[in-house]
JSON list of C-alpha atoms in Angstrom, two decimals:
[
{"chain": "A", "resi": 1, "resn": "UNK", "atom": "CA", "xyz": [8.45, -4.02, -28.27]},
{"chain": "A", "resi": 2, "resn": "UNK", "atom": "CA", "xyz": [7.03, -2.14, -25.42]},
{"chain": "A", "resi": 3, "resn": "UNK", "atom": "CA", "xyz": [9.63, -0.50, -22.99]},
{"chain": "A", "resi": 4, "resn": "UNK", "atom": "CA", "xyz": [9.60, 0.80, -19.41]},
{"chain": "A", "resi": 5, "resn": "UNK", "atom": "CA", "xyz": [9.53, 4.36, -20.91]},
{"chain": "A", "resi": 6, "resn": "UNK", "atom": "CA", "xyz": [5.92, 3.52, -22.23]},
{"chain": "A", "resi": 7, "resn": "UNK", "atom": "CA", "xyz": [4.29, 2.69, -18.81]},
{"chain": "A", "resi": 8, "resn": "UNK", "atom": "CA", "xyz": [3.77, 4.45, -15.64]},
{"chain": "A", "resi": 9, "resn": "UNK", "atom": "CA", "xyz": [6.59, 3.76, -13.26]},
{"chain": "A", "resi": 10, "resn": "UNK", "atom": "CA", "xyz": [6.26, 3.78, -9.60]},
{"chain": "A", "resi": 11, "resn": "UNK", "atom": "CA", "xyz": [8.59, 5.00, -6.82]},
{"chain": "A", "resi": 12, "resn": "UNK", "atom": "CA", "xyz": [8.71, 3.08, -3.58]},
{"chain": "A", "resi": 13, "resn": "UNK", "atom": "CA", "xyz": [9.58, 3.89, 0.08]},
{"chain": "A", "resi": 14, "resn": "UNK", "atom": "CA", "xyz": [9.99, 1.76, 3.12]},
{"chain": "A", "resi": 15, "resn": "UNK", "atom": "CA", "xyz": [10.12, 2.89, 6.61]},
{"chain": "A", "resi": 16, "resn": "UNK", "atom": "CA", "xyz": [9.09, 2.00, 10.20]},
{"chain": "A", "resi": 17, "resn": "UNK", "atom": "CA", "xyz": [6.28, 4.56, 10.03]},
{"chain": "A", "resi": 18, "resn": "UNK", "atom": "CA", "xyz": [4.15, 6.09, 7.28]},
{"chain": "A", "resi": 19, "resn": "UNK", "atom": "CA", "xyz": [6.08, 9.27, 7.84]},
{"chain": "A", "resi": 20, "resn": "UNK", "atom": "CA", "xyz": [9.34, 7.54, 7.25]},
{"chain": "A", "resi": 21, "resn": "UNK", "atom": "CA", "xyz": [7.94, 5.71, 4.16]},
{"chain": "A", "resi": 22, "resn": "UNK", "atom": "CA", "xyz": [6.92, 9.10, 2.81]},
{"chain": "A", "resi": 23, "resn": "UNK", "atom": "CA", "xyz": [10.30, 10.57, 3.33]},
{"chain": "A", "resi": 24, "resn": "UNK", "atom": "CA", "xyz": [11.80, 7.49, 1.63]},
{"chain": "A", "resi": 25, "resn": "UNK", "atom": "CA", "xyz": [9.44, 7.84, -1.40]},
{"chain": "A", "resi": 26, "resn": "UNK", "atom": "CA", "xyz": [10.47, 11.54, -1.83]},
{"chain": "A", "resi": 27, "resn": "UNK", "atom": "CA", "xyz": [14.18, 10.68, -1.83]},
{"chain": "A", "resi": 28, "resn": "UNK", "atom": "CA", "xyz": [13.40, 7.70, -4.28]},
{"chain": "A", "resi": 29, "resn": "UNK", "atom": "CA", "xyz": [11.69, 10.26, -6.66]},
{"chain": "A", "resi": 30, "resn": "UNK", "atom": "CA", "xyz": [14.99, 12.34, -6.82]},
{"chain": "A", "resi": 31, "resn": "UNK", "atom": "CA", "xyz": [16.68, 9.28, -8.53]},
{"chain": "A", "resi": 32, "resn": "UNK", "atom": "CA", "xyz": [13.82, 7.95, -10.72]},
{"chain": "A", "resi": 33, "resn": "UNK", "atom": "CA", "xyz": [15.05, 6.41, -13.92]},
{"chain": "A", "resi": 34, "resn": "UNK", "atom": "CA", "xyz": [18.49, 5.50, -12.51]},
{"chain": "A", "resi": 35, "resn": "UNK", "atom": "CA", "xyz": [17.60, 1.99, -11.47]},
{"chain": "A", "resi": 36, "resn": "UNK", "atom": "CA", "xyz": [15.15, -0.57, -12.99]},
{"chain": "A", "resi": 37, "resn": "UNK", "atom": "CA", "xyz": [13.20, -0.67, -9.56]},
{"chain": "A", "resi": 38, "resn": "UNK", "atom": "CA", "xyz": [13.29, 2.59, -7.64]},
{"chain": "A", "resi": 39, "resn": "UNK", "atom": "CA", "xyz": [13.03, 1.74, -3.93]},
{"chain": "A", "resi": 40, "resn": "UNK", "atom": "CA", "xyz": [14.47, 3.60, -0.96]},
{"chain": "A", "resi": 41, "resn": "UNK", "atom": "CA", "xyz": [14.77, 2.68, 2.76]},
{"chain": "A", "resi": 42, "resn": "UNK", "atom": "CA", "xyz": [14.70, 5.40, 5.37]},
{"chain": "A", "resi": 43, "resn": "UNK", "atom": "CA", "xyz": [17.71, 5.46, 7.28]},
{"chain": "A", "resi": 44, "resn": "UNK", "atom": "CA", "xyz": [17.23, 8.84, 9.35]},
{"chain": "A", "resi": 45, "resn": "UNK", "atom": "CA", "xyz": [16.10, 9.51, 12.88]},
{"chain": "A", "resi": 46, "resn": "UNK", "atom": "CA", "xyz": [13.19, 7.72, 13.96]},
{"chain": "A", "resi": 47, "resn": "UNK", "atom": "CA", "xyz": [9.63, 9.15, 12.89]},
{"chain": "A", "resi": 48, "resn": "UNK", "atom": "CA", "xyz": [6.56, 8.08, 14.51]},
{"chain": "A", "resi": 49, "resn": "UNK", "atom": "CA", "xyz": [2.86, 8.05, 12.99]},
{"chain": "A", "resi": 50, "resn": "UNK", "atom": "CA", "xyz": [-0.08, 9.13, 15.00]},
{"chain": "A", "resi": 51, "resn": "UNK", "atom": "CA", "xyz": [-3.47, 7.85, 14.13]},
{"chain": "A", "resi": 52, "resn": "UNK", "atom": "CA", "xyz": [-6.05, 10.89, 14.12]},
{"chain": "A", "resi": 53, "resn": "UNK", "atom": "CA", "xyz": [-8.46, 10.86, 16.87]},
{"chain": "A", "resi": 54, "resn": "UNK", "atom": "CA", "xyz": [-11.23, 11.20, 14.32]},
{"chain": "A", "resi": 55, "resn": "UNK", "atom": "CA", "xyz": [-10.18, 7.89, 12.62]},
{"chain": "A", "resi": 56, "resn": "UNK", "atom": "CA", "xyz": [-10.12, 6.17, 16.08]},
{"chain": "A", "resi": 57, "resn": "UNK", "atom": "CA", "xyz": [-13.38, 7.34, 16.67]},
{"chain": "A", "resi": 58, "resn": "UNK", "atom": "CA", "xyz": [-14.74, 5.78, 13.34]},
{"chain": "A", "resi": 59, "resn": "UNK", "atom": "CA", "xyz": [-13.28, 2.48, 14.39]},
{"chain": "A", "resi": 60, "resn": "UNK", "atom": "CA", "xyz": [-15.14, 2.44, 17.50]},
{"chain": "A", "resi": 61, "resn": "UNK", "atom": "CA", "xyz": [-18.36, 3.29, 15.72]},
{"chain": "A", "resi": 62, "resn": "UNK", "atom": "CA", "xyz": [-17.74, 0.47, 13.40]},
{"chain": "A", "resi": 63, "resn": "UNK", "atom": "CA", "xyz": [-17.15, -1.96, 16.27]},
{"chain": "A", "resi": 64, "resn": "UNK", "atom": "CA", "xyz": [-20.46, -0.69, 17.97]},
{"chain": "A", "resi": 65, "resn": "UNK", "atom": "CA", "xyz": [-22.34, -1.20, 14.72]},
{"chain": "A", "resi": 66, "resn": "UNK", "atom": "CA", "xyz": [-20.81, -4.49, 13.92]},
{"chain": "A", "resi": 67, "resn": "UNK", "atom": "CA", "xyz": [-21.86, -6.00, 17.29]},
{"chain": "A", "resi": 68, "resn": "UNK", "atom": "CA", "xyz": [-25.55, -5.39, 16.21]},
{"chain": "A", "resi": 69, "resn": "UNK", "atom": "CA", "xyz": [-25.26, -7.27, 12.86]},
{"chain": "A", "resi": 70, "resn": "UNK", "atom": "CA", "xyz": [-25.38, -10.82, 11.59]},
{"chain": "A", "resi": 71, "resn": "UNK", "atom": "CA", "xyz": [-22.24, -12.26, 10.08]},
{"chain": "A", "resi": 72, "resn": "UNK", "atom": "CA", "xyz": [-23.44, -11.78, 6.57]},
{"chain": "A", "resi": 73, "resn": "UNK", "atom": "CA", "xyz": [-24.38, -8.13, 7.17]},
{"chain": "A", "resi": 74, "resn": "UNK", "atom": "CA", "xyz": [-20.87, -7.38, 8.77]},
{"chain": "A", "resi": 75, "resn": "UNK", "atom": "CA", "xyz": [-19.44, -8.67, 5.42]},
{"chain": "A", "resi": 76, "resn": "UNK", "atom": "CA", "xyz": [-21.58, -6.31, 3.51]},
{"chain": "A", "resi": 77, "resn": "UNK", "atom": "CA", "xyz": [-20.68, -3.41, 5.84]},
{"chain": "A", "resi": 78, "resn": "UNK", "atom": "CA", "xyz": [-16.93, -4.39, 5.44]},
{"chain": "A", "resi": 79, "resn": "UNK", "atom": "CA", "xyz": [-17.05, -4.20, 1.57]},
{"chain": "A", "resi": 80, "resn": "UNK", "atom": "CA", "xyz": [-19.21, -1.00, 1.61]},
{"chain": "A", "resi": 81, "resn": "UNK", "atom": "CA", "xyz": [-17.62, 1.08, 4.41]},
{"chain": "A", "resi": 82, "resn": "UNK", "atom": "CA", "xyz": [-13.95, -0.22, 4.71]},
{"chain": "A", "resi": 83, "resn": "UNK", "atom": "CA", "xyz": [-12.79, -0.73, 1.04]},
{"chain": "A", "resi": 84, "resn": "UNK", "atom": "CA", "xyz": [-12.01, 1.38, -1.91]},
{"chain": "A", "resi": 85, "resn": "UNK", "atom": "CA", "xyz": [-14.65, 0.47, -4.37]},
{"chain": "A", "resi": 86, "resn": "UNK", "atom": "CA", "xyz": [-12.30, 0.73, -7.26]},
{"chain": "A", "resi": 87, "resn": "UNK", "atom": "CA", "xyz": [-9.47, -1.51, -6.27]},
{"chain": "A", "resi": 88, "resn": "UNK", "atom": "CA", "xyz": [-10.88, -3.46, -3.35]},
{"chain": "A", "resi": 89, "resn": "UNK", "atom": "CA", "xyz": [-8.12, -2.15, -1.24]},
{"chain": "A", "resi": 90, "resn": "UNK", "atom": "CA", "xyz": [-8.81, -0.79, 2.32]},
{"chain": "A", "resi": 91, "resn": "UNK", "atom": "CA", "xyz": [-9.80, 2.76, 2.49]},
{"chain": "A", "resi": 92, "resn": "UNK", "atom": "CA", "xyz": [-8.16, 4.64, 5.62]},
{"chain": "A", "resi": 93, "resn": "UNK", "atom": "CA", "xyz": [-10.73, 3.79, 7.80]},
{"chain": "A", "resi": 94, "resn": "UNK", "atom": "CA", "xyz": [-10.41, -0.04, 6.90]},
{"chain": "A", "resi": 95, "resn": "UNK", "atom": "CA", "xyz": [-6.51, 0.37, 7.18]},
{"chain": "A", "resi": 96, "resn": "UNK", "atom": "CA", "xyz": [-6.71, 1.94, 10.68]},
{"chain": "A", "resi": 97, "resn": "UNK", "atom": "CA", "xyz": [-9.22, -0.76, 11.97]},
{"chain": "A", "resi": 98, "resn": "UNK", "atom": "CA", "xyz": [-6.66, -3.43, 10.72]},
{"chain": "A", "resi": 99, "resn": "UNK", "atom": "CA", "xyz": [-3.83, -1.88, 12.44]},
{"chain": "A", "resi": 100, "resn": "UNK", "atom": "CA", "xyz": [-5.82, -1.68, 15.62]},
{"chain": "A", "resi": 101, "resn": "UNK", "atom": "CA", "xyz": [-6.63, -5.33, 15.13]},
{"chain": "A", "resi": 102, "resn": "UNK", "atom": "CA", "xyz": [-3.06, -6.15, 15.03]},
{"chain": "A", "resi": 103, "resn": "UNK", "atom": "CA", "xyz": [-2.37, -4.18, 18.00]},
{"chain": "A", "resi": 104, "resn": "UNK", "atom": "CA", "xyz": [-5.04, -5.98, 19.98]},
{"chain": "A", "resi": 105, "resn": "UNK", "atom": "CA", "xyz": [-3.10, -9.12, 19.08]},
{"chain": "A", "resi": 106, "resn": "UNK", "atom": "CA", "xyz": [0.14, -7.84, 20.36]},
{"chain": "A", "resi": 107, "resn": "UNK", "atom": "CA", "xyz": [1.62, -6.98, 17.01]},
{"chain": "A", "resi": 108, "resn": "UNK", "atom": "CA", "xyz": [3.20, -3.44, 17.56]},
{"chain": "A", "resi": 109, "resn": "UNK", "atom": "CA", "xyz": [6.05, -3.54, 15.09]},
{"chain": "A", "resi": 110, "resn": "UNK", "atom": "CA", "xyz": [6.03, -3.40, 11.37]},
{"chain": "A", "resi": 111, "resn": "UNK", "atom": "CA", "xyz": [7.08, -1.56, 8.16]},
{"chain": "A", "resi": 112, "resn": "UNK", "atom": "CA", "xyz": [5.29, 0.51, 5.88]},
{"chain": "A", "resi": 113, "resn": "UNK", "atom": "CA", "xyz": [5.68, 0.30, 2.06]},
{"chain": "A", "resi": 114, "resn": "UNK", "atom": "CA", "xyz": [4.50, 3.30, 0.08]},
{"chain": "A", "resi": 115, "resn": "UNK", "atom": "CA", "xyz": [4.05, 3.05, -3.69]},
{"chain": "A", "resi": 116, "resn": "UNK", "atom": "CA", "xyz": [3.76, 6.54, -5.50]},
{"chain": "A", "resi": 117, "resn": "UNK", "atom": "CA", "xyz": [3.16, 6.65, -9.32]},
{"chain": "A", "resi": 118, "resn": "UNK", "atom": "CA", "xyz": [5.58, 8.89, -11.13]},
{"chain": "A", "resi": 119, "resn": "UNK", "atom": "CA", "xyz": [4.86, 11.95, -13.37]},
{"chain": "A", "resi": 120, "resn": "UNK", "atom": "CA", "xyz": [1.02, 11.54, -13.27]},
{"chain": "A", "resi": 121, "resn": "UNK", "atom": "CA", "xyz": [0.64, 15.17, -14.48]},
{"chain": "A", "resi": 122, "resn": "UNK", "atom": "CA", "xyz": [2.57, 14.41, -17.66]},
{"chain": "A", "resi": 123, "resn": "UNK", "atom": "CA", "xyz": [0.60, 11.01, -18.10]},
{"chain": "A", "resi": 124, "resn": "UNK", "atom": "CA", "xyz": [-2.81, 12.84, -17.52]},
{"chain": "A", "resi": 125, "resn": "UNK", "atom": "CA", "xyz": [-1.64, 15.31, -20.36]},
{"chain": "A", "resi": 126, "resn": "UNK", "atom": "CA", "xyz": [-0.55, 12.38, -22.60]},
{"chain": "A", "resi": 127, "resn": "UNK", "atom": "CA", "xyz": [-3.45, 9.79, -22.26]},
{"chain": "A", "resi": 128, "resn": "UNK", "atom": "CA", "xyz": [-6.23, 11.79, -20.61]},
{"chain": "A", "resi": 129, "resn": "UNK", "atom": "CA", "xyz": [-7.69, 11.42, -16.97]},
{"chain": "A", "resi": 130, "resn": "UNK", "atom": "CA", "xyz": [-9.90, 8.58, -17.90]},
{"chain": "A", "resi": 131, "resn": "UNK", "atom": "CA", "xyz": [-7.14, 6.34, -19.22]},
{"chain": "A", "resi": 132, "resn": "UNK", "atom": "CA", "xyz": [-4.80, 7.30, -16.47]},
{"chain": "A", "resi": 133, "resn": "UNK", "atom": "CA", "xyz": [-7.64, 6.31, -13.84]},
{"chain": "A", "resi": 134, "resn": "UNK", "atom": "CA", "xyz": [-7.84, 2.94, -15.51]},
{"chain": "A", "resi": 135, "resn": "UNK", "atom": "CA", "xyz": [-4.19, 2.44, -15.11]},
{"chain": "A", "resi": 136, "resn": "UNK", "atom": "CA", "xyz": [-4.44, 3.50, -11.46]},
{"chain": "A", "resi": 137, "resn": "UNK", "atom": "CA", "xyz": [-7.27, 0.87, -10.86]},
{"chain": "A", "resi": 138, "resn": "UNK", "atom": "CA", "xyz": [-5.14, -1.76, -12.63]},
{"chain": "A", "resi": 139, "resn": "UNK", "atom": "CA", "xyz": [-2.05, -1.02, -10.29]},
{"chain": "A", "resi": 140, "resn": "UNK", "atom": "CA", "xyz": [-4.22, -1.09, -7.33]},
{"chain": "A", "resi": 141, "resn": "UNK", "atom": "CA", "xyz": [-5.90, -4.31, -8.23]},
{"chain": "A", "resi": 142, "resn": "UNK", "atom": "CA", "xyz": [-2.46, -5.88, -9.08]},
{"chain": "A", "resi": 143, "resn": "UNK", "atom": "CA", "xyz": [-1.17, -4.84, -5.61]},
{"chain": "A", "resi": 144, "resn": "UNK", "atom": "CA", "xyz": [-4.24, -6.37, -4.04]},
{"chain": "A", "resi": 145, "resn": "UNK", "atom": "CA", "xyz": [-3.96, -9.79, -5.84]},
{"chain": "A", "resi": 146, "resn": "UNK", "atom": "CA", "xyz": [-0.33, -10.09, -5.31]},
{"chain": "A", "resi": 147, "resn": "UNK", "atom": "CA", "xyz": [-0.41, -9.40, -1.48]},
{"chain": "A", "resi": 148, "resn": "UNK", "atom": "CA", "xyz": [1.07, -12.47, 0.48]},
{"chain": "A", "resi": 149, "resn": "UNK", "atom": "CA", "xyz": [0.96, -13.42, 3.84]},
{"chain": "A", "resi": 150, "resn": "UNK", "atom": "CA", "xyz": [4.23, -12.82, 5.11]},
{"chain": "A", "resi": 151, "resn": "UNK", "atom": "CA", "xyz": [5.80, -13.91, 8.61]},
{"chain": "A", "resi": 152, "resn": "UNK", "atom": "CA", "xyz": [8.41, -11.74, 9.46]},
{"chain": "A", "resi": 153, "resn": "UNK", "atom": "CA", "xyz": [8.32, -12.21, 13.28]},
{"chain": "A", "resi": 154, "resn": "UNK", "atom": "CA", "xyz": [9.96, -14.82, 15.14]},
{"chain": "A", "resi": 155, "resn": "UNK", "atom": "CA", "xyz": [8.35, -18.11, 15.54]},
{"chain": "A", "resi": 156, "resn": "UNK", "atom": "CA", "xyz": [7.17, -17.32, 19.08]},
{"chain": "A", "resi": 157, "resn": "UNK", "atom": "CA", "xyz": [5.01, -14.46, 17.84]},
{"chain": "A", "resi": 158, "resn": "UNK", "atom": "CA", "xyz": [3.42, -15.14, 14.58]},
{"chain": "A", "resi": 159, "resn": "UNK", "atom": "CA", "xyz": [1.69, -12.30, 12.44]},
{"chain": "A", "resi": 160, "resn": "UNK", "atom": "CA", "xyz": [0.95, -12.96, 8.82]},
{"chain": "A", "resi": 161, "resn": "UNK", "atom": "CA", "xyz": [-1.43, -10.17, 7.92]},
{"chain": "A", "resi": 162, "resn": "UNK", "atom": "CA", "xyz": [-0.15, -7.87, 5.15]},
{"chain": "A", "resi": 163, "resn": "UNK", "atom": "CA", "xyz": [-2.53, -4.73, 4.89]},
{"chain": "A", "resi": 164, "resn": "UNK", "atom": "CA", "xyz": [-3.17, -2.77, 1.85]},
{"chain": "A", "resi": 165, "resn": "UNK", "atom": "CA", "xyz": [-4.54, 0.73, 1.52]},
{"chain": "A", "resi": 166, "resn": "UNK", "atom": "CA", "xyz": [-5.28, 3.07, -1.22]},
{"chain": "A", "resi": 167, "resn": "UNK", "atom": "CA", "xyz": [-4.70, 6.77, -0.37]},
{"chain": "A", "resi": 168, "resn": "UNK", "atom": "CA", "xyz": [-7.71, 8.60, -1.88]},
{"chain": "A", "resi": 169, "resn": "UNK", "atom": "CA", "xyz": [-6.58, 11.84, -0.19]},
{"chain": "A", "resi": 170, "resn": "UNK", "atom": "CA", "xyz": [-3.78, 12.01, -2.68]},
{"chain": "A", "resi": 171, "resn": "UNK", "atom": "CA", "xyz": [-5.88, 11.63, -5.69]},
{"chain": "A", "resi": 172, "resn": "UNK", "atom": "CA", "xyz": [-5.56, 7.87, -5.31]},
{"chain": "A", "resi": 173, "resn": "UNK", "atom": "CA", "xyz": [-2.32, 7.45, -6.94]},
{"chain": "A", "resi": 174, "resn": "UNK", "atom": "CA", "xyz": [-0.71, 6.37, -3.82]},
{"chain": "A", "resi": 175, "resn": "UNK", "atom": "CA", "xyz": [-0.76, 2.86, -2.29]},
{"chain": "A", "resi": 176, "resn": "UNK", "atom": "CA", "xyz": [0.19, 1.72, 1.22]},
{"chain": "A", "resi": 177, "resn": "UNK", "atom": "CA", "xyz": [1.03, -1.73, 2.65]},
{"chain": "A", "resi": 178, "resn": "UNK", "atom": "CA", "xyz": [1.84, -2.49, 6.26]},
{"chain": "A", "resi": 179, "resn": "UNK", "atom": "CA", "xyz": [3.69, -5.52, 7.02]},
{"chain": "A", "resi": 180, "resn": "UNK", "atom": "CA", "xyz": [3.96, -6.77, 10.61]},
{"chain": "A", "resi": 181, "resn": "UNK", "atom": "CA", "xyz": [7.58, -7.42, 11.19]},
{"chain": "A", "resi": 182, "resn": "UNK", "atom": "CA", "xyz": [10.46, -7.09, 13.80]},
{"chain": "A", "resi": 183, "resn": "UNK", "atom": "CA", "xyz": [12.62, -4.17, 13.07]},
{"chain": "A", "resi": 184, "resn": "UNK", "atom": "CA", "xyz": [15.92, -5.53, 11.90]},
{"chain": "A", "resi": 185, "resn": "UNK", "atom": "CA", "xyz": [18.00, -5.39, 8.67]},
{"chain": "A", "resi": 186, "resn": "UNK", "atom": "CA", "xyz": [17.22, -8.99, 7.66]},
{"chain": "A", "resi": 187, "resn": "UNK", "atom": "CA", "xyz": [13.63, -7.99, 7.51]},
{"chain": "A", "resi": 188, "resn": "UNK", "atom": "CA", "xyz": [14.50, -4.77, 5.61]},
{"chain": "A", "resi": 189, "resn": "UNK", "atom": "CA", "xyz": [16.17, -6.93, 2.99]},
{"chain": "A", "resi": 190, "resn": "UNK", "atom": "CA", "xyz": [13.21, -9.12, 2.69]},
{"chain": "A", "resi": 191, "resn": "UNK", "atom": "CA", "xyz": [10.72, -6.19, 2.26]},
{"chain": "A", "resi": 192, "resn": "UNK", "atom": "CA", "xyz": [12.99, -4.78, -0.59]},
{"chain": "A", "resi": 193, "resn": "UNK", "atom": "CA", "xyz": [12.53, -8.20, -2.34]},
{"chain": "A", "resi": 194, "resn": "UNK", "atom": "CA", "xyz": [8.87, -7.96, -1.66]},
{"chain": "A", "resi": 195, "resn": "UNK", "atom": "CA", "xyz": [8.56, -4.44, -3.09]},
{"chain": "A", "resi": 196, "resn": "UNK", "atom": "CA", "xyz": [10.67, -5.43, -6.11]},
{"chain": "A", "resi": 197, "resn": "UNK", "atom": "CA", "xyz": [8.20, -8.38, -6.65]},
{"chain": "A", "resi": 198, "resn": "UNK", "atom": "CA", "xyz": [5.14, -6.06, -6.59]},
{"chain": "A", "resi": 199, "resn": "UNK", "atom": "CA", "xyz": [6.78, -3.39, -8.99]},
{"chain": "A", "resi": 200, "resn": "UNK", "atom": "CA", "xyz": [7.58, -6.43, -11.35]},
{"chain": "A", "resi": 201, "resn": "UNK", "atom": "CA", "xyz": [3.84, -7.28, -11.38]},
{"chain": "A", "resi": 202, "resn": "UNK", "atom": "CA", "xyz": [2.80, -3.75, -11.74]},
{"chain": "A", "resi": 203, "resn": "UNK", "atom": "CA", "xyz": [4.81, -3.40, -14.78]},
{"chain": "A", "resi": 204, "resn": "UNK", "atom": "CA", "xyz": [4.06, -6.68, -16.27]},
{"chain": "A", "resi": 205, "resn": "UNK", "atom": "CA", "xyz": [0.12, -5.98, -16.14]},
{"chain": "A", "resi": 206, "resn": "UNK", "atom": "CA", "xyz": [0.69, -2.62, -17.69]},
{"chain": "A", "resi": 207, "resn": "UNK", "atom": "CA", "xyz": [2.68, -4.10, -20.54]},
{"chain": "A", "resi": 208, "resn": "UNK", "atom": "CA", "xyz": [-0.18, -6.81, -21.01]},
{"chain": "A", "resi": 209, "resn": "UNK", "atom": "CA", "xyz": [-2.75, -3.97, -21.20]},
{"chain": "A", "resi": 210, "resn": "UNK", "atom": "CA", "xyz": [-0.91, -2.30, -23.80]},
{"chain": "A", "resi": 211, "resn": "UNK", "atom": "CA", "xyz": [-0.40, -5.29, -26.04]},
{"chain": "A", "resi": 212, "resn": "UNK", "atom": "CA", "xyz": [-4.09, -6.13, -25.71]},
{"chain": "A", "resi": 213, "resn": "UNK", "atom": "CA", "xyz": [-5.03, -2.50, -26.69]}
]
């Protein structure tokens, strides 16, 4: 029987900004192993994220180029320039682009869910970098395949885009989700359920892979 000790566990942080989610995941890592699903919600003073000007400029360049292309060419451009080639999740430029699109549609509130793989240094030593990379790919694809369109806004303002992103600047072992949602405790509980469901799928897929191998 394959136990949780034999798979790469993941810590999860939830916040109203990326900074809040990162703080929450850092707190979660301090308590890894204590609970079946290691999820923390940021409860401190409000922290805000600011999109770097360089990425805003990339978004504008993308819009300018897309206007000159056919629909089919735009699809090719999106897959080539906005997505991580390994997992199919959005890269940082694609993620910022989607957030800007949501803002254009009047969606300004939401929560960030940050997944951070645990003990990668130890796993690299144990399994080797190539094998760990395969697990990172599996985890990223599992997140992408199990993202659902959630409506956590009131009926008067619907927003059902859940945006996934692989943070390659962190060696690719962190994954970020943005869920459009009004800021309230009821939605926080729903997000914890969403995060738990994704962690369940991540662990199931790892166990399936180990059984096959």
